[in-house]
Amino acid sequence: MSGRARARARGMALSPSAAEVGRVQASPLPLSVALSDSEASSSSDHVGTSRISQKCEGGLSSGDAGCTFKERVGKIRREMMDLSVCTREKLAHVRDCKRGSSGIPVKLVTNLFNLDLPQDWQLYQYHVTYSPDIESRRLRIALLYSHMELSNKAKAFDGVILFLSQKLDEKVMELSSETRRGETVKMTITLTRELPASSPVCMQVFSIIFKKILKKLSMYQIGRNFYKPSEPVEIPQHKLSLWPGFAISVSHFESRLLFGADVSYKILRNETVLEFMTDLCHKTGMSCFTQTCEKQLIGLIVITRYNNKTYRIDDIDWSVKPTHTFQKRDGTEITYVDYYKQQYDITLSDLNQPVLVSLLKSKRNDDAEVRMAHLIPELCFLTGLPGEARSDFRLMKAVAEETRLSPLGRQQRLARLADDIQRNKDARFELETWGLHFGCQMSLTGRVVPSENIIIQDHICQPVSAADWSKDMRTCKILSAQSLDKWLVICSNRAERVTESFLSCLRRVGRPIGFNVNHPKIIKVQENPAAFLHAIQKYVDPEVQLVMCILPSNQNSYYDSIKKYLISDCPVPSQCVLAQTLNKQGMLMSIATKIALQMTCKLGGELWAVEIPLKSLMVVGIDVCKDAFNQGMVVVGFVASINPRITRWFSRCMLQRTTADVADCLKVFMTGALNRWYTHNQGLPGRIIVYRDGVGDGQLRTLIEYEVPQLLSSVTEASSNTSPKLSVIVVRKKCMPRFLMETGRTLQNPPLGTIVDSGATRPEWYDFYLISRVACRGTLNPTYYNVIYDDNGLKPDHMQRLTFKLCHLYYNWPGLISVPAPCQYAHKLTFLVAQSTHKEPSLELANSLFYL
Amino acid sequence: MAENNIEVADLGCGDVCLLMILKYQKCIEELVGVDINEERLKWNGFRLSPCMGDHLDPRELDLIITLYHGSVLEKDCRLLGFDLVACIELIEHFDSEDLAKFPEVVFGYMSPAMIVISTPNSDFNSLFPSAVFRDSDHKFEWSRMQFQTWALDVANHYSYSVEFTGVGEPPAGAEDVGCCTQIGVFRKIAKATESAVLEHHGEHVYEVIYTTSYPSLQQMDYCRRVVTYLVYREVNRMKRRYQVSLRQHELEPESADTGNPTRKFISDPPVPVLTEADKAMEMISQPFCIGDKFYVPLERIIAYPRLGHICGNVEKLREFLADVVELNCDGSAVKVDLHDCGDY
């Protein structure tokens, strides 16, 4: 709505920056494993008392890196789980070669670094037992580490599992150590596994090694990333500090072990929770202060002033004050005020503040009771951006400006990190003892596939820029458009004048493109959401083709209530426009053009097409998105093309009660889409290609074992003889590798249509990267495609080019987009339902792009 | 410890637990830990590194923490001139030969203003079931009499005064055994000429295992940052108050939400009590508005105690704000857009 209208008005400028900013958001897993293991070790109910012991653990983990194995190895990280799903071996046509051939080769630099290991390198996994048994992990580690036998070896130990890069002389080794109390403890070290360097367990050990190295470069771990607080970027007018840092990963790509690093920023707010509350209190007044406060704060991640820990705010306890007491671990009672004074020499200034409650979940043993931590708002810093801040255009722009890095700037950051790692004595020592060598940055060759022609009604045009062909088609007739005869415009009294001028403009731009706009019925109402809704209810009858609302403000209540009614209760396509958008006089023509095109689509029109060599191909986009209001609900969107030209779309959407993002209803959707295709084309499609977006880490197996069979059964049941052939492709907009093109002495983003299918891909998958977007500023993120099921047996080259073609077909933007159009449509649909309507759209609208 | 710029050394710092507590003390500027176990220092060093919060809200004073690997019985000139040297549960690990050397190094050579020595009180051991030393590495455990004799002797020899205390109260009925741990607090008897001798020359025997420096307001970039944030915070607060007052003019009378229990949750920003001087300040330099610009005089900003404390005077404040915050033409007030407030 508002965002969209604004984006439209502003044109391209927002789209790269919005994406950039998206990447900056707080990490989705803010409480890292490293933090949780220290939480698990302390047994106190109050943060106060447990703090010291937590510190100890924290210190240990940085000192020896061993202590995180239990989670890491016992509970393999989710993306690692995906790696064990080998889909390529089942796809005969790509078993030998998954590389395409068309296009012009282009030399690309990656953000991946070679990690060289000796050829016969192995990791040795040992199990360690103690006699007499020792509970304390700290003591277990201390005893083992102090032993001469192991002192100069590269090792990682969590108290139970020991990893060494050199084999011990014997398979079972007995050592004895003496505690400081003089007891003799026997340690039995038994070899359990020898792991090749490509094993997922090794990846985790490597990750831990690098974690240790980055800590030595004085970086802090927040979530999974590492940040340098000593070189912050400050945006004081918005109370923001941005810490530069890196997201890192070590993994096995095509033929080698690679270290990947991507620049990341952590947004910290130079604002304590108390200041935030005070501000909010002044803003909202007292009456709804507590509710608003809870709504805004719960779920946010805070950093405490006095230690390196992050907590999630789970609740606010308004009944507890800093002057209240809590029980320390030794049983004594102390007030929060005294505690912080004694422990941290901090004087609390506000004795009336409530306390924040954070639940500390122990990851180690699931049955452990959930413990609570009480935090003092004054001592907690906010991190990340609150939802409302994201819609603050100025703020987001300020953030984007600071965080957007040019390709060259990004490369310089990476080079500096590599340099730091190679130069730091401790880091080098650490790598050397493990036998690792930090090598050079990897380059590879990609291909730039030819650009596509855009088919409009009377001719085929070769756009000047594939990124934006709005200029090329300003006066061209679109493929098909229904004329708009009976429609309503609802506006406030104040907006009457702008509405009139906008409508005449709309008629003017509609004619040349072939969209006839007749005079609407204009209804003037008061400026409140109820009045708008009431007018709609009163005047919409079955003959109304479209309702346009000129909204006086971008309050969600207008948009949400209108959309909810017109999408589910009384299905009519609707178009919301912000009055302030129409006030931009100079831009009215381009705004009107964009809105005219959007309205055409909502009425079932087709704008343009690309050449699709495959006859009888149905493409499907699936996206899954969490409902904004109802926790535990997800919205599944399904969009399928229903004509061979791929210009008309059928959509279904469903809310489902599940925590996993797995689409449960796909069979029904698919069958519906096939029926629709049948009625339009008197037959079934020969091929179906499904693009599945919204897949989280670790869900690949579920997709293969659950979703693909659902789709397949629908497809096979559809026909008794030859059923359509199915392919399923997982689409990911976020991936570690980035590609930059060297041009002379500088670096640039790679050109549109760049495909990478070697080097940075995985040997066990049929995957490729595609760049189908431009960025005027900043660095591009490639989109990652993983073909997990493929009956069609298309050549990799054809699969890649078809995917590229599909990125041209999103009617909300006259240019290429970063994902295939069906994915973007599905995303639009799920977003609308998840954010605004929270209700399944009516089937009557299923044949139009009502969700644009 | 009211005075600032304190330097503290912990001899036999082991797992750095004491340093961990001391690093939060605002008055300390230098912390040193010495231990003979190199591995433990290597392990524990990171526990002393600055927190993320130390970057967001820097300390007032610099703080440098250094861990040395070495023997307490060796002289290293970097340990000269400390305010406090702590030897917690240290001396009982010395054999008689080392114990004899110890006072010469700590009292004679390092010669800090204050020394705290703690050691087990063997009188208390009668409450324990077994009759052995508390730790297998203890070479002796002294009764209160033994410790005090030794301590008084040492104190006299090196011109220190000594007071005895302890921690770990004995249980009821056994008060006569004294505390579980006995402590001697030694204070140097001041000599006017002493300071001249404190020159840092001599040998560096200890090996630096870990060192870290904390961000602080004494560092220009951190100080400027903090000042900028505080200024924005104050200006926004005044602007909001101004906007509210404008609104109240429009919608008078507004229903007062008194009696609402939530009122008490948050008291006003930390300047609620205005002294006479502040009131006077308020009189002369109120924020004002010209067109859609909102101005806050620097005079007014510096009246905010924390800023006043950091900057001292308006000139200094102006210097800090230069190039970061927009000022009016004569540089006497901060200028922001009245309606473009950064709130969300």
Coordinates of C-alpha atoms in Angstrom, one line a residue, chain B residues 73 94-103:
Chain B
L73 CA 59.1 -13.4 43.8
F94 CA 55.2 -20.6 49.4
D95 CA 57.8 -22.8 51.0
S96 CA 59.8 -21.2 53.7
E97 CA 62.5 -20.0 51.3
D98 CA 60.0 -18.2 49.0
L99 CA 58.1 -16.9 51.9
A100 CA 61.2 -15.2 53.1
K101 CA 61.7 -13.5 49.8
F102 CA 58.2 -12.4 49.4
P103 CA 58.1 -9.4 51.7

